[in-house]
XYZ file of C-alpha atoms in Angstrom:
236
model
C 81.269 189.340 72.820
C 83.708 187.682 75.195
C 86.262 189.953 76.886
C 89.072 187.439 77.245
C 91.393 189.816 79.184
C 88.505 190.120 81.780
C 88.230 186.473 82.022
C 92.136 186.252 82.548
C 91.710 188.740 85.262
C 88.978 186.790 87.002
C 91.225 183.635 86.680
C 94.119 185.804 88.077
C 91.850 186.625 91.130
C 91.378 183.191 91.883
C 94.953 182.335 91.734
C 95.697 185.395 94.145
C 93.038 184.221 96.448
C 94.578 180.702 96.567
C 98.309 181.544 96.494
C 99.059 184.838 98.498
C 98.636 183.643 102.054
C 96.096 184.108 104.555
C 95.518 187.878 104.200
C 94.003 187.006 100.745
C 91.739 184.437 102.109
C 90.482 186.422 105.140
C 90.119 189.969 103.402
C 88.222 190.566 100.191
C 90.373 193.640 99.795
C 93.664 191.957 100.061
C 92.859 189.845 96.979
C 92.915 193.132 95.037
C 96.274 194.388 96.363
C 98.583 192.632 93.731
C 96.396 193.819 90.956
C 96.578 197.588 92.141
C 100.287 197.036 92.625
C 100.746 195.570 88.965
C 98.628 198.561 87.547
C 100.966 201.070 89.488
C 104.252 199.387 88.092
C 102.683 199.525 84.462
C 102.024 203.247 85.074
C 105.800 203.571 86.091
C 106.803 201.761 82.837
C 104.725 204.120 80.830
C 106.587 206.933 82.443
C 109.692 205.400 81.339
C 110.575 204.390 84.926
C 110.485 207.898 86.343
C 108.607 208.886 89.667
C 105.071 209.466 88.826
C 102.942 212.007 90.624
C 99.141 211.544 90.342
C 96.330 214.239 91.536
C 93.640 211.939 92.859
C 92.282 208.406 93.200
C 90.542 208.568 89.925
C 93.813 208.098 88.028
C 94.495 204.860 89.786
C 91.081 203.575 89.202
C 91.808 204.184 85.318
C 95.092 202.590 85.726
C 93.443 199.450 87.077
C 90.697 199.392 84.494
C 93.251 199.838 81.636
C 95.500 196.859 83.188
C 92.973 194.569 84.032
C 89.472 195.861 82.579
C 87.965 195.843 86.247
C 86.196 198.444 87.867
C 87.046 199.299 91.427
C 85.007 202.334 92.966
C 86.607 205.123 94.629
C 85.140 204.289 98.218
C 86.601 200.900 97.700
C 90.016 202.411 96.782
C 90.008 204.537 99.809
C 90.177 201.351 101.832
C 92.283 199.452 99.598
C 95.070 201.703 98.673
C 96.343 201.942 102.271
C 96.690 198.372 102.159
C 98.816 198.704 98.956
C 100.869 201.408 100.694
C 101.605 199.170 103.568
C 103.022 196.582 101.464
C 104.949 198.818 98.984
C 106.352 200.926 101.776
C 107.920 204.139 100.704
C 107.643 203.420 97.094
C 104.085 204.332 97.069
C 102.826 207.480 98.908
C 99.365 208.661 99.590
C 98.138 211.932 100.787
C 95.090 213.311 102.486
C 93.867 215.291 99.230
C 94.016 211.794 97.342
C 97.065 212.694 95.468
C 99.822 210.019 95.469
C 103.362 209.297 94.228
C 104.640 206.095 92.635
C 108.335 205.622 93.037
C 110.823 203.733 90.943
C 111.153 200.946 93.518
C 107.547 199.956 93.259
C 107.512 196.267 92.121
C 104.791 193.602 90.933
C 105.116 189.833 91.016
C 101.894 188.871 89.164
C 102.653 190.056 85.706
C 103.989 186.580 84.308
C 100.952 184.962 85.980
C 98.516 187.235 84.181
C 100.140 186.420 80.924
C 99.821 182.628 81.756
C 96.083 183.255 82.630
C 95.519 184.842 79.214
C 97.156 181.921 77.504
C 94.806 179.597 79.706
C 91.767 181.407 78.246
C 92.993 180.897 74.768
C 93.638 177.181 75.570
C 90.188 176.732 76.806
C 88.751 178.483 73.735
C 90.678 176.213 71.361
C 89.616 173.032 73.347
C 85.962 173.974 73.044
C 86.261 174.852 69.524
C 87.775 171.317 68.741
C 84.884 169.820 70.739
C 82.351 171.673 68.885
C 83.961 170.682 65.564
C 83.940 167.082 66.644
C 80.176 167.252 67.185
C 79.579 169.138 63.937
C 78.036 172.014 65.867
C 78.686 175.779 65.731
C 81.410 176.990 67.836
C 80.551 180.087 70.101
C 82.860 180.832 72.919
C 80.548 183.068 74.362
C 77.990 180.648 75.173
C 80.356 178.477 77.079
C 81.329 181.506 79.177
C 77.687 182.437 79.660
C 77.054 179.000 80.998
C 80.129 179.321 83.383
C 78.937 182.769 84.661
C 75.161 181.926 84.838
C 74.968 182.008 88.593
C 77.352 185.014 88.994
C 75.117 187.008 86.548
C 71.839 186.085 88.027
C 73.186 187.065 91.467
C 75.098 190.306 90.732
C 73.667 191.566 87.467
C 69.985 190.527 88.106
C 69.695 188.655 84.801
C 67.655 185.529 84.249
C 69.417 182.109 83.843
C 70.096 181.251 80.171
C 71.085 177.708 80.846
C 67.543 176.121 79.760
C 67.874 178.218 76.478
C 71.296 176.768 75.441
C 72.088 173.944 73.348
C 72.807 170.455 75.154
C 76.247 170.497 73.914
C 77.400 173.272 76.085
C 76.257 171.715 79.351
C 77.493 168.230 78.185
C 81.079 169.859 77.596
C 81.109 171.177 81.063
C 79.798 168.126 82.573
C 82.578 166.069 80.662
C 85.311 168.464 81.937
C 84.170 168.280 85.578
C 84.167 164.412 85.455
C 87.969 164.524 84.135
C 89.046 167.331 86.513
C 91.851 168.092 84.113
C 93.557 171.424 83.286
C 90.323 172.777 81.473
C 88.685 171.978 84.818
C 90.930 174.191 86.619
C 90.676 176.989 84.151
C 86.906 176.805 84.234
C 86.844 176.891 87.982
C 89.164 179.931 88.139
C 86.912 181.952 85.707
C 83.849 181.069 87.871
C 85.357 181.658 91.179
C 87.273 184.818 90.080
C 84.072 186.095 88.434
C 82.294 185.869 91.809
C 85.145 187.852 93.625
C 85.266 190.486 90.778
C 81.559 190.859 90.835
C 81.384 192.041 94.445
C 81.940 195.678 93.138
C 78.891 195.442 90.758
C 76.462 194.100 93.569
C 73.271 196.392 94.149
C 71.973 195.867 97.743
C 68.145 195.520 97.827
C 65.603 193.405 99.454
C 66.696 190.202 97.888
C 69.691 190.244 100.332
C 67.546 188.863 102.930
C 66.251 186.041 100.997
C 69.504 184.234 100.244
C 72.283 183.175 102.451
C 74.845 183.808 99.801
C 73.762 187.331 99.486
C 73.804 187.956 103.078
C 77.569 187.147 103.053
C 77.872 189.420 100.038
C 76.299 192.325 101.766
C 78.502 191.768 104.881
C 81.673 192.063 102.638
C 80.387 195.003 100.643
C 79.781 196.677 104.116
C 83.281 196.038 105.254
C 84.749 197.696 102.048
C 82.537 200.602 102.150
C 80.751 200.088 98.710
C 77.171 200.456 99.968
C 77.463 204.272 99.458
C 76.069 206.910 97.180
C 79.681 207.592 95.911
C 79.921 204.157 94.523
C 77.012 204.435 92.356
C 79.095 205.533 89.332
C 80.719 202.067 89.106
C 77.806 200.052 90.288
């Protein structure tokens, strides 16, 4: 079953990577700062705008998952949250025991963009449905998403490629979109690229890292964000 909200999150990560300045292009962690801030702001709204005091980082992990359906391990949050605090200033406070305070002045500037990304996913779904209807074939949005994420799944989830098992019309649709480079092309690219970014936290370091240049880079990034630890096993 396709998780359209997660696809929208992937698309949003791609948008942040391209739109939020040099920090987001030079640091993997910086890409996730706006997502965390948005999750904190949502928690404030749930608390009727009142200051919220949290006991530990597991609460923030759950806030992020509820808001964007993406898992960020606690060891990563330990490095990520100081970046959020630096941007939010006194409106977000962290303490040594992992407790925290979200104050009323904490703001987010990606909510509207996230809503737009959700609409983009629906737009792509409708377009693919019309395409399938025109060919007289069964519509299955999941098969299109599987095609888009095939490389991501092979690298990060250790699954076999499913492209050679799919019907021809799936790859033909993507091929036609690539040739036209229209809005649907942008949506597909954002899902693909954002999915790669979001999947870093699922990566399992093993011997294959040394066999592929892409995985060597992945291992490098993971070491920078302290993901390669036993504490990260719960999420990974």
